[in-house]
PDB file of C-alpha atoms in Angstrom:
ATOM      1  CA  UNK A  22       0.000   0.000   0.000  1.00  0.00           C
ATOM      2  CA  UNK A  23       1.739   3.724  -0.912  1.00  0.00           C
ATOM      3  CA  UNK A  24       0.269   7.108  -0.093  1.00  0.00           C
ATOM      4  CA  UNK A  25      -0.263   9.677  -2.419  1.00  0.00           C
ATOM      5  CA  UNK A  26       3.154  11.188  -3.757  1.00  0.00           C
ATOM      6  CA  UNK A  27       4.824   7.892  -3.071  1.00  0.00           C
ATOM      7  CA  UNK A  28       6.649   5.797  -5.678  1.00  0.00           C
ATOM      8  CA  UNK A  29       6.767   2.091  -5.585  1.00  0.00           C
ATOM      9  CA  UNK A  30      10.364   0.544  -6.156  1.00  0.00           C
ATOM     10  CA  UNK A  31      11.054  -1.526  -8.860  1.00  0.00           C
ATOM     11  CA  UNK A  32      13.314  -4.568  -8.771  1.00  0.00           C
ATOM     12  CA  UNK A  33      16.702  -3.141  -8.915  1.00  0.00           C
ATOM     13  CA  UNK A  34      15.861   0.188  -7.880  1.00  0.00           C
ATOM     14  CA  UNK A  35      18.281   1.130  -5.021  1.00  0.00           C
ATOM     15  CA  UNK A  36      18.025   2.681  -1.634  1.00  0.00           C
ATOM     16  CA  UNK A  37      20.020   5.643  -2.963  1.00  0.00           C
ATOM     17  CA  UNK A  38      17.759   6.138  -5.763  1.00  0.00           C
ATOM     18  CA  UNK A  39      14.900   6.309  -3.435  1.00  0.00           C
ATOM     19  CA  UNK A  40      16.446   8.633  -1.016  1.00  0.00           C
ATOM     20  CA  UNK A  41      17.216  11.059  -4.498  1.00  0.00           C
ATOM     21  CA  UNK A  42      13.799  11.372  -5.386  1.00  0.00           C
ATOM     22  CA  UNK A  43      12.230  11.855  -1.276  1.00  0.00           C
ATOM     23  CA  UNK A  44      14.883  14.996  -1.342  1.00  0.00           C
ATOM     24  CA  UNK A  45      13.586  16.379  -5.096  1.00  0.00           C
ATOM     25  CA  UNK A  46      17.019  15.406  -6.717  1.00  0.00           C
ATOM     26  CA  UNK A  47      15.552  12.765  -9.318  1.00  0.00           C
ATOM     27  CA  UNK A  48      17.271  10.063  -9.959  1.00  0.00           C
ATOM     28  CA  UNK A  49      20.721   9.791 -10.462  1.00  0.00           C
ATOM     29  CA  UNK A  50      22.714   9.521 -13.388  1.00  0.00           C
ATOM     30  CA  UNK A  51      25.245   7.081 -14.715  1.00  0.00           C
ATOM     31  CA  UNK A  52      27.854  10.443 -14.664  1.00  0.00           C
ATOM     32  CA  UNK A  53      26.951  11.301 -10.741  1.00  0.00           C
ATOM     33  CA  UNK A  54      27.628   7.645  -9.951  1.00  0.00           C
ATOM     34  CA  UNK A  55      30.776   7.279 -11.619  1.00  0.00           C
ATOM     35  CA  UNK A  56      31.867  10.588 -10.029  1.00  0.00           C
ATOM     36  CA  UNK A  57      31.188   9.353  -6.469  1.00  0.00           C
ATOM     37  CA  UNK A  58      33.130   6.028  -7.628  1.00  0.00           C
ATOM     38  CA  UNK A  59      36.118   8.179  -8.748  1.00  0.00           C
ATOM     39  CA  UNK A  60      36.455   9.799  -5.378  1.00  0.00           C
ATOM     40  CA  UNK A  61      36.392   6.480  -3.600  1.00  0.00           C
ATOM     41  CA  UNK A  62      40.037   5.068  -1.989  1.00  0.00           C
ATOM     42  CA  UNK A  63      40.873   1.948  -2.948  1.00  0.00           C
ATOM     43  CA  UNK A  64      43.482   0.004  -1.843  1.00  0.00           C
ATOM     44  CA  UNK A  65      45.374  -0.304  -5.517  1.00  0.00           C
ATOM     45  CA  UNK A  66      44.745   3.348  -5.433  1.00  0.00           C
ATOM     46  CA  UNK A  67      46.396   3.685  -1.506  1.00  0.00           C
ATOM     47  CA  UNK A  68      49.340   1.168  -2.388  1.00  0.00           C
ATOM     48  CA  UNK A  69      50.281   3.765  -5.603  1.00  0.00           C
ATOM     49  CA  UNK A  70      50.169   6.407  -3.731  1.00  0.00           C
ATOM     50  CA  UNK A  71      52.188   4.742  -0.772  1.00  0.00           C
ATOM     51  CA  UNK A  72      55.425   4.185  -3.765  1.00  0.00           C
ATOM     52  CA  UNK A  73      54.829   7.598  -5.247  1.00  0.00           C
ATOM     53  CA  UNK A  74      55.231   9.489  -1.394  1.00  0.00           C
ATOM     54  CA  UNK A  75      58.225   7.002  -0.912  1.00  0.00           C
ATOM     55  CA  UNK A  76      60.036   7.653  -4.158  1.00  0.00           C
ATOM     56  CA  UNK A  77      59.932  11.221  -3.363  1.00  0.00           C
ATOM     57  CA  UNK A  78      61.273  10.805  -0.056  1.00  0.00           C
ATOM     58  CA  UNK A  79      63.920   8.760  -0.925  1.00  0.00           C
ATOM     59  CA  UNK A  80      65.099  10.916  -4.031  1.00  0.00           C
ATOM     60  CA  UNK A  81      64.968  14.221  -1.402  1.00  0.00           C
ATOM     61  CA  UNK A  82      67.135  12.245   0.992  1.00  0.00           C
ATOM     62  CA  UNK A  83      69.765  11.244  -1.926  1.00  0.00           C
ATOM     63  CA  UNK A  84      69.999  15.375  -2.692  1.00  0.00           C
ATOM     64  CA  UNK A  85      70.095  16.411   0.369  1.00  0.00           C
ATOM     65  CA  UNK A  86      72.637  13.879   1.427  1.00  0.00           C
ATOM     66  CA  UNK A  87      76.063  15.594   1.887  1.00  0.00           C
ATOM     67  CA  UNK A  88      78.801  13.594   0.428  1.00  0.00           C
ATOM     68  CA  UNK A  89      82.391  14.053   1.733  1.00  0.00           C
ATOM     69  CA  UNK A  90      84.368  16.069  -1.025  1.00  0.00           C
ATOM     70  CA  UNK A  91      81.124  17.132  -3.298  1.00  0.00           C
ATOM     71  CA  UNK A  92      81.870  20.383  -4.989  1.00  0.00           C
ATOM     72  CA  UNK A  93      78.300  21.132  -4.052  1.00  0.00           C
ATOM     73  CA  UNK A  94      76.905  18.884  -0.936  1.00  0.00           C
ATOM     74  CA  UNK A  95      74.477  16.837  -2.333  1.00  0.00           C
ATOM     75  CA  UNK A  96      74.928  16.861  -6.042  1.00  0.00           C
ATOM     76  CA  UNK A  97      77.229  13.339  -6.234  1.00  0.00           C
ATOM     77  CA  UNK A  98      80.898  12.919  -5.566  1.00  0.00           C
ATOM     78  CA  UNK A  99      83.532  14.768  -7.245  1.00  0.00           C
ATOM     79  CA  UNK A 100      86.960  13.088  -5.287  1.00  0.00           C
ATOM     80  CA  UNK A 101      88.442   9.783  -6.271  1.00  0.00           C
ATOM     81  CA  UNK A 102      89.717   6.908  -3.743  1.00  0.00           C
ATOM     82  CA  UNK A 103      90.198   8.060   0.006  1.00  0.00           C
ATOM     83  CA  UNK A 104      93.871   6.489  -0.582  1.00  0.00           C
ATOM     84  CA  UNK A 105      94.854   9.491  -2.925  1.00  0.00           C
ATOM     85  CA  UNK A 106      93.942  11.814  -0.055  1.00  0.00           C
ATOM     86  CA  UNK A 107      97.437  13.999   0.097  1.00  0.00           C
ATOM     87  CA  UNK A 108      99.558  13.254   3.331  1.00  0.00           C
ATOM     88  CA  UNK A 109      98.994  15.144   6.214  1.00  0.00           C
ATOM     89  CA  UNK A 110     101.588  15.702   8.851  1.00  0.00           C
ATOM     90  CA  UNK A 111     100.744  16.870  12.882  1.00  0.00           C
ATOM     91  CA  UNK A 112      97.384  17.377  14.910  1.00  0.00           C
ATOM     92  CA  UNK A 113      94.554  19.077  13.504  1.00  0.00           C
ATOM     93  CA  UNK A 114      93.532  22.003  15.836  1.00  0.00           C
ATOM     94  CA  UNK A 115      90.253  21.769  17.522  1.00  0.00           C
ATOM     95  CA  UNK A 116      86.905  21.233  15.697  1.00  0.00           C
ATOM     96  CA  UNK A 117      84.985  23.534  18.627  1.00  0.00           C
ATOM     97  CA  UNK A 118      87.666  26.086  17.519  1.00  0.00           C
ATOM     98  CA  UNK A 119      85.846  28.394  15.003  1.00  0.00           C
ATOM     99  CA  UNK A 120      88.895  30.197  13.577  1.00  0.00           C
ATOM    100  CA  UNK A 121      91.207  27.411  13.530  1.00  0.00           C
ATOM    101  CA  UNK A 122      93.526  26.572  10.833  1.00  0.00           C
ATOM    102  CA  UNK A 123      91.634  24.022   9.555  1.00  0.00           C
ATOM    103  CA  UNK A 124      93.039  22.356   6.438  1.00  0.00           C
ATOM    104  CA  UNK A 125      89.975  20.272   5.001  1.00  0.00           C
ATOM    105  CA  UNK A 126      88.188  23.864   5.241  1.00  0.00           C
ATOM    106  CA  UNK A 127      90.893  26.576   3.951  1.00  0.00           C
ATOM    107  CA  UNK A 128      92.019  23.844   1.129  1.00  0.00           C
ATOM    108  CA  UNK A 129      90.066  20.804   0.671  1.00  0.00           C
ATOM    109  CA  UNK A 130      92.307  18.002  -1.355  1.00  0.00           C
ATOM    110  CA  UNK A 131      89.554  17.191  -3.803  1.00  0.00           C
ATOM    111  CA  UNK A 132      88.723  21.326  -4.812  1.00  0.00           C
ATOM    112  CA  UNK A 133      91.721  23.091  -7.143  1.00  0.00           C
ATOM    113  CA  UNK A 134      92.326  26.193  -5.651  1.00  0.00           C
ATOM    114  CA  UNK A 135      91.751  29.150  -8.825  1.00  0.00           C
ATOM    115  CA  UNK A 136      92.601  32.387  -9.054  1.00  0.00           C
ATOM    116  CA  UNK A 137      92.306  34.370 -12.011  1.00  0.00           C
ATOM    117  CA  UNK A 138      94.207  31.795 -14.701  1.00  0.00           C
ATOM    118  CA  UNK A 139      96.163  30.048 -12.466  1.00  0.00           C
ATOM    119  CA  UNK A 140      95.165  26.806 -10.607  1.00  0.00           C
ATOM    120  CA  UNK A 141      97.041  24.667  -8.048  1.00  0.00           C
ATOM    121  CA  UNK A 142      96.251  21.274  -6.367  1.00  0.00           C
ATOM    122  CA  UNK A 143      97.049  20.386  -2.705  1.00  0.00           C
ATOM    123  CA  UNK A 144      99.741  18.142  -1.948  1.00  0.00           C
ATOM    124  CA  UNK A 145     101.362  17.416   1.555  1.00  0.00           C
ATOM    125  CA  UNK A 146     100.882  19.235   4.914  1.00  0.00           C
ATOM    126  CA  UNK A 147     101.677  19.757   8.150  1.00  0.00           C
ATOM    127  CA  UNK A 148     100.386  21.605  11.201  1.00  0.00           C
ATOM    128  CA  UNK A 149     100.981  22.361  14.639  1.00  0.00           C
ATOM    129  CA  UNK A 150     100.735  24.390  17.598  1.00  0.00           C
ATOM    130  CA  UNK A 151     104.963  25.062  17.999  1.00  0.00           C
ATOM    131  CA  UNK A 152     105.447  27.675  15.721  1.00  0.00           C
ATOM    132  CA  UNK A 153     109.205  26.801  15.665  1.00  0.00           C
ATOM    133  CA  UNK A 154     108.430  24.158  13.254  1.00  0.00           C
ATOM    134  CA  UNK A 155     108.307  25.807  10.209  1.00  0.00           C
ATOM    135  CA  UNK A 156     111.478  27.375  10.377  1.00  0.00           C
ATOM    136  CA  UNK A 157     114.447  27.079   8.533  1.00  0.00           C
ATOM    137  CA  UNK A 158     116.700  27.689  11.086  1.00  0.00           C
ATOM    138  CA  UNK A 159     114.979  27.133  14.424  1.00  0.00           C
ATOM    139  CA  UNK A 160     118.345  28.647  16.002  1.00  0.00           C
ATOM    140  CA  UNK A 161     117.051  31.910  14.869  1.00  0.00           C
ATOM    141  CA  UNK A 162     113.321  32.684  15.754  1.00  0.00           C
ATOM    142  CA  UNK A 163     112.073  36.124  14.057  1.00  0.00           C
ATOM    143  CA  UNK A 164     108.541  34.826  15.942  1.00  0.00           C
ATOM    144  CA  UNK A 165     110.222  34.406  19.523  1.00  0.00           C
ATOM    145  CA  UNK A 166     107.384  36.750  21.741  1.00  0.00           C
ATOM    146  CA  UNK A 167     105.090  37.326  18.862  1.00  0.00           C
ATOM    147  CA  UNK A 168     102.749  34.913  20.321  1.00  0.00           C
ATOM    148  CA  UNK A 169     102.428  32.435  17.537  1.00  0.00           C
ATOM    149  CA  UNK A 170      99.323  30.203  18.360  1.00  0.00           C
ATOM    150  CA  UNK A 171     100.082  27.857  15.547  1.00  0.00           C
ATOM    151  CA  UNK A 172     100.760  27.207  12.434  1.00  0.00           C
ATOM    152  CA  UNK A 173      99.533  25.556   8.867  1.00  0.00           C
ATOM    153  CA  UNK A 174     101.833  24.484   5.927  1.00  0.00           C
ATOM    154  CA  UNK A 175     100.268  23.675   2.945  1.00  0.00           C
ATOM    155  CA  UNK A 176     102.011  22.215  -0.657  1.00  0.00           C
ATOM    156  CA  UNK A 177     100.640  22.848  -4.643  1.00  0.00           C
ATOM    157  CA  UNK A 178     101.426  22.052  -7.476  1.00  0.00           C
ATOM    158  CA  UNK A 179     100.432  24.174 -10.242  1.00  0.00           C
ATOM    159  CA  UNK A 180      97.916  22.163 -13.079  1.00  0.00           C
ATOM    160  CA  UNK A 181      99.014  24.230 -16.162  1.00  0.00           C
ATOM    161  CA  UNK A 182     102.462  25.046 -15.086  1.00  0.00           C
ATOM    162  CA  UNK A 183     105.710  23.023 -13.814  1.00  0.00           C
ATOM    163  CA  UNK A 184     105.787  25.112 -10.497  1.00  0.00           C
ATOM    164  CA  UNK A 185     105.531  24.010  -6.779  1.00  0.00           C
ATOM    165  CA  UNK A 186     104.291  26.598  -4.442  1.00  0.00           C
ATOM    166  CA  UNK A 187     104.256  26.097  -0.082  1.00  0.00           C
ATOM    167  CA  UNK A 188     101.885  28.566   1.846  1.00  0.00           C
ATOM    168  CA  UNK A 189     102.316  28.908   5.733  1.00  0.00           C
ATOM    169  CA  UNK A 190      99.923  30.206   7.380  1.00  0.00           C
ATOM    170  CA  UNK A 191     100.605  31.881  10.766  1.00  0.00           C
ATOM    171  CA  UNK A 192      97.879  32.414  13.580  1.00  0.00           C
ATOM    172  CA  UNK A 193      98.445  35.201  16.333  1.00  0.00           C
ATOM    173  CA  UNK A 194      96.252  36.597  19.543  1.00  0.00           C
ATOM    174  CA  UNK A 195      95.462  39.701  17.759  1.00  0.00           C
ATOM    175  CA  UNK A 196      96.261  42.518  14.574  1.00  0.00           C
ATOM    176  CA  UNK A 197      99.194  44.032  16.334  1.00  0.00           C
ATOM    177  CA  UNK A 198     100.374  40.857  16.810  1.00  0.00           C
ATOM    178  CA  UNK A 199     100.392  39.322  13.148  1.00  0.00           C
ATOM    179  CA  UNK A 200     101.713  43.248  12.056  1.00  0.00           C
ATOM    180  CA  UNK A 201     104.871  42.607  14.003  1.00  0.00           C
ATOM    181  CA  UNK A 202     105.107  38.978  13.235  1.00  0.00           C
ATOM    182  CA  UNK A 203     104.990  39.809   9.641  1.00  0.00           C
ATOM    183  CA  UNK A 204     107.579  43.025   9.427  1.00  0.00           C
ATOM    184  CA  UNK A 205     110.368  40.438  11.258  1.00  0.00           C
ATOM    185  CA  UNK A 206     109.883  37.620   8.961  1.00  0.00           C
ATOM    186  CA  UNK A 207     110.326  40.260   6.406  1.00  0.00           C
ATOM    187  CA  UNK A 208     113.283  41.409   7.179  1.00  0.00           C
ATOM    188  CA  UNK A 209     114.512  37.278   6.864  1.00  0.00           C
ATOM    189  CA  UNK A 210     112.935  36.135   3.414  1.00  0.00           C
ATOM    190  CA  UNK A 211     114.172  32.697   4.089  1.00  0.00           C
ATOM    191  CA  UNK A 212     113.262  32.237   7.520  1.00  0.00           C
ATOM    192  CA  UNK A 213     110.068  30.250   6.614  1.00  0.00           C
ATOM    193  CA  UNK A 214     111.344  26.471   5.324  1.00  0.00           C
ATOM    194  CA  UNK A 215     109.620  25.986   1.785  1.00  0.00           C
ATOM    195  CA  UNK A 216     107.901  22.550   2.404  1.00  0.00           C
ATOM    196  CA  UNK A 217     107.898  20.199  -0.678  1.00  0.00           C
ATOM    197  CA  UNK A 218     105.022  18.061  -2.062  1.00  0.00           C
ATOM    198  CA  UNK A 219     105.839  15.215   0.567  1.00  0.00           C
ATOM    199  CA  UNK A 220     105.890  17.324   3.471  1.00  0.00           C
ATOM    200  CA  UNK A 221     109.415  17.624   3.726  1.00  0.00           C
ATOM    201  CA  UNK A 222     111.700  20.754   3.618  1.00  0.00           C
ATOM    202  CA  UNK A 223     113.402  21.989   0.228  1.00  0.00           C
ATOM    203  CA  UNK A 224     116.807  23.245  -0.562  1.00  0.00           C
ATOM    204  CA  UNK A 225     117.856  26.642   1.109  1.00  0.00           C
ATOM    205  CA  UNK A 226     117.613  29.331  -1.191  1.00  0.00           C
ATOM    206  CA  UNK A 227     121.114  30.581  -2.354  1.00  0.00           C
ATOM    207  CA  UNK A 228     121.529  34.042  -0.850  1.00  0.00           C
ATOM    208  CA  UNK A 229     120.086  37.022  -3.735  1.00  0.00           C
ATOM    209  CA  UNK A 230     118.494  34.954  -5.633  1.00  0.00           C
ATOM    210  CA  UNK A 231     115.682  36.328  -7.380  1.00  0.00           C
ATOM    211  CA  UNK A 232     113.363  35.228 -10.661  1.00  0.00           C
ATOM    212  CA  UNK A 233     110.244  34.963  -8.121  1.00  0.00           C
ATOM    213  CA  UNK A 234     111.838  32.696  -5.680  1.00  0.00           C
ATOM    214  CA  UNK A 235     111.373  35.413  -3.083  1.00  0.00           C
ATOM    215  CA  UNK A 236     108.750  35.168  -0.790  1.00  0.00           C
ATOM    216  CA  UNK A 237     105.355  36.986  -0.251  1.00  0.00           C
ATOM    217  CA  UNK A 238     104.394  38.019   3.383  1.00  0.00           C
ATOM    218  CA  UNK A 239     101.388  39.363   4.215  1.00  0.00           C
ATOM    219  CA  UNK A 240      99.083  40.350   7.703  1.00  0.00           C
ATOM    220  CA  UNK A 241      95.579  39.778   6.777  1.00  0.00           C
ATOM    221  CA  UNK A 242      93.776  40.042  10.362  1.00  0.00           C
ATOM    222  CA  UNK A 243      95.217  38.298  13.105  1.00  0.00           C
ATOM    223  CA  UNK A 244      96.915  35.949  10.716  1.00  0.00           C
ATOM    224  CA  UNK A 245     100.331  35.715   8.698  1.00  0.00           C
ATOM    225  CA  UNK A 246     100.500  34.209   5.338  1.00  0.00           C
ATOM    226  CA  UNK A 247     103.985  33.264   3.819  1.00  0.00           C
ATOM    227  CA  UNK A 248     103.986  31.941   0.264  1.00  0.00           C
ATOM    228  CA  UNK A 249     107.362  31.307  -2.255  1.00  0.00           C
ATOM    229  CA  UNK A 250     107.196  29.633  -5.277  1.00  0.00           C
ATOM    230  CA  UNK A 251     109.899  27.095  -7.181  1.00  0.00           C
ATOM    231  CA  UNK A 252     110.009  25.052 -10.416  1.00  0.00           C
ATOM    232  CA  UNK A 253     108.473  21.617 -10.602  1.00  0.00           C
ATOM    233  CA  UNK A 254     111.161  19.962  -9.381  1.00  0.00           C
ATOM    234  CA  UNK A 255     111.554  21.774  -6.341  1.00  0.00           C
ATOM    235  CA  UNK A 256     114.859  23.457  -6.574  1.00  0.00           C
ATOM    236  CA  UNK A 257     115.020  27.211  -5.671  1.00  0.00           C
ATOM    237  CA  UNK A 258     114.585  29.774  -8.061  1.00  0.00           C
ATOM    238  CA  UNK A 259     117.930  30.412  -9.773  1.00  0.00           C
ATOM    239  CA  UNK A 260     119.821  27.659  -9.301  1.00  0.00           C
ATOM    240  CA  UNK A 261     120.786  25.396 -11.991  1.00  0.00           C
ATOM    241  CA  UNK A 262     118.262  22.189 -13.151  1.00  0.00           C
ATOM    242  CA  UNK A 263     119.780  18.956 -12.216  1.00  0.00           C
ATOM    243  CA  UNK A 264     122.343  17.977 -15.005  1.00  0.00           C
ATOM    244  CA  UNK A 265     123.367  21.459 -15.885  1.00  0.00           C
ATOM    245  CA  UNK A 266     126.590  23.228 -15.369  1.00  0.00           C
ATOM    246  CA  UNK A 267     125.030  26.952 -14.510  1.00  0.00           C
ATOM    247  CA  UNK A 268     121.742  28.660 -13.232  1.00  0.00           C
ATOM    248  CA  UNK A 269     119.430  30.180 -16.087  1.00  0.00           C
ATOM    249  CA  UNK A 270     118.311  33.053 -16.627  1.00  0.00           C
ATOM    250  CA  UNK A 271     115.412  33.520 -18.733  1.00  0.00           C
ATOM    251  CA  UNK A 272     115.046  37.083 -20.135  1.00  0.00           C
ATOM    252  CA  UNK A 273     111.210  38.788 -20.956  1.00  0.00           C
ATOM    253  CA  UNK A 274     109.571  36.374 -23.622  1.00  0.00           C
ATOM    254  CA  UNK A 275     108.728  38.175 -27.103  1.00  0.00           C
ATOM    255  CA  UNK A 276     105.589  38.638 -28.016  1.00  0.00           C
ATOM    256  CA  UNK A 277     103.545  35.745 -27.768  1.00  0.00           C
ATOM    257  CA  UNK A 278     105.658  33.362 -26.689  1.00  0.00           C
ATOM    258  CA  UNK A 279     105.319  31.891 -22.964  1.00  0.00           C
ATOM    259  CA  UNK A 280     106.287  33.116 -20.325  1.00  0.00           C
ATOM    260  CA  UNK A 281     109.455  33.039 -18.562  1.00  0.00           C
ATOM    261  CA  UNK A 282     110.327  30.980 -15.367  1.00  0.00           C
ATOM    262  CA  UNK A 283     110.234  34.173 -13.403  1.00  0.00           C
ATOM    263  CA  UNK A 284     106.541  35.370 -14.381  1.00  0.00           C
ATOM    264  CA  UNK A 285     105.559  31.793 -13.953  1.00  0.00           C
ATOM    265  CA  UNK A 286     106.452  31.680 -10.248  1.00  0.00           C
ATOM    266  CA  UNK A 287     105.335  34.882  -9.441  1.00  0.00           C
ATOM    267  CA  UNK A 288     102.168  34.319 -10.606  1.00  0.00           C
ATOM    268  CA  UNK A 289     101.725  31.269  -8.804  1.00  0.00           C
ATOM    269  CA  UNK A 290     103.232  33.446  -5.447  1.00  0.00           C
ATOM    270  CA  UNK A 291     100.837  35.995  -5.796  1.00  0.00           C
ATOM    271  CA  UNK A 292      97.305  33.775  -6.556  1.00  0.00           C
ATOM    272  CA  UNK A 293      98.482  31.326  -3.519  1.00  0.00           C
ATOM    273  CA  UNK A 294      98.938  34.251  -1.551  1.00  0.00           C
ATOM    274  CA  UNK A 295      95.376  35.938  -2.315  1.00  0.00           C
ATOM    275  CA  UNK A 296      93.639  32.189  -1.422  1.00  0.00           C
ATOM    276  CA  UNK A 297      94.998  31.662   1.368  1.00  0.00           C
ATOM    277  CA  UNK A 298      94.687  35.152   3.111  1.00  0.00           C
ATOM    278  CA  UNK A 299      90.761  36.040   1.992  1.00  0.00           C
ATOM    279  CA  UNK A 300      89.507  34.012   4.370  1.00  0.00           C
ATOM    280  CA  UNK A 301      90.770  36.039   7.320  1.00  0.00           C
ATOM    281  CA  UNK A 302      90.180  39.426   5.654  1.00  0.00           C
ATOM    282  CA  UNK A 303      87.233  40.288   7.894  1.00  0.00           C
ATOM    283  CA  UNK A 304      89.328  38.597  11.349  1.00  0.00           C
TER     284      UNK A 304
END
């Protein structure tokens, strides 16, 4: 029995469809009930979109992922083998020390250092906290009561050129400090020992000898840089090459041609110089 306004349901005729026409909506259409079967959650449609949110994840964690030696964290390694790692002599000053001479940070092994044209790879190094160390002549001490807090000796090799550069960087208490620091070891240009690729010390210098081999000094904050550059082979400027009978002396190249042993070396004094001392510029 139905009352007046009441429809009687068919076989097949849903509960849904009823409730659609009580409510003045009519019945629905194939569309509307696909639509409400698009919006339901599945579980194929949960499992894809349980891979998608992990893939995502997992490719964010890969960038983000700092590898030791990247050029830029995260974007894959740019060093070879640990074992080619250049040799480093002495203690490392301490990590909770934020102005220490730090190696891995002033010059890591795997980054060229580049300034302007010329580039240069690190080779050995030591450090240390006795200042005496990188002397040539420890019985003579230009740093006695300068308050040297310690010291950093690093070794390049130039990429384009045949020349072998060693920087030493010098830290002191304070500006006044490094000023008079650097004015004494000045005033000896061969007091700092040059340090060769394999952390050990080169051949003295023979007294007035120029074509570059002299030495660059410079206070940059409360630090002293000390760079001198040599031929490949690690002989100082102006002395003869193995297996010759007298020193050369290369005179200004023509036009064109390369350039002499002299404007090699300098050039590779001066660049080593600038990289190692802008970090401490604002000290």
């Amino acid at each position: 029995m139905t009352t007046q306004g009441e429809h009687t349901p068919t076989p097949g005729e849903s509960r849904d469809d009823r409730a659609g026409q009580r409510t003045g909506g009519g019945a629905d259409t194939d569309g509307g009930t696909d639509l409400r079967r698009g919006r339901r959650l599945t579980g194929r449609r949960a499992a894809g979109w349980i891979v998608v949110v992990g893939v995502v994840a997992a490719g964010g964690w890969l960038i983000t992922r700092p590898m030791p030696g990247d050029y830029i964290p995260g974007l894959g390694p740019s060093t070879k083998d640990s074992s080619a790692t250049p040799r480093v002599v002495g203690a490392p000053p301490p990590r909770t020390d934020p102005e220490a001479l730090n190696v891995d940070n002033l010059f890591p092994a795997q980054r060229p250092v580049e300034v302007g044209a010329f580039k240069a790879r690190r080779n050995g190094v030591r450090q240390g906290e006795n200042c005496v160390e990188v002397l040539q002549d420890r019985g003579q001490d230009p740093l006695k009561d300068t308050g040297c807090q310690g010291y950093l000796t690093v070794s390049f090799s130039g990429q384009d050129h045949p020349v072998l550069s060693s920087v030493t960087l010098l830290r002191f208490p304070d500006q006044p400090s490094a000023a008079r620091a650097a004015d004494a070891l000045r005033t000896k240009p061969g007091a700092v020992a040059f340090m060769l690729a394999d952390t050990t010390t080169g051949p003295v210098q023979a007294p007035g000898a120029k074509q570059g081999g002299d030495p660059r000094v410079e206070a940059v904050g409360h630090y002293v840089t000390v760079t001198s550059s040599r031929p490949g082979d690690g002989r100082p400027a102006g002395s003869a090459p193995s297996g010759t009978g007298a020193p050369t002396t290369p005179g200004q190249p023509a036009t064109g041609a390369a350039p002499s042993t002299e404007q090699t070396l300098d050039e590779a004094t001066r660049a080593l110089s600038y990289a190692a001392g802008s970090p401490f510029a604002w000290m």
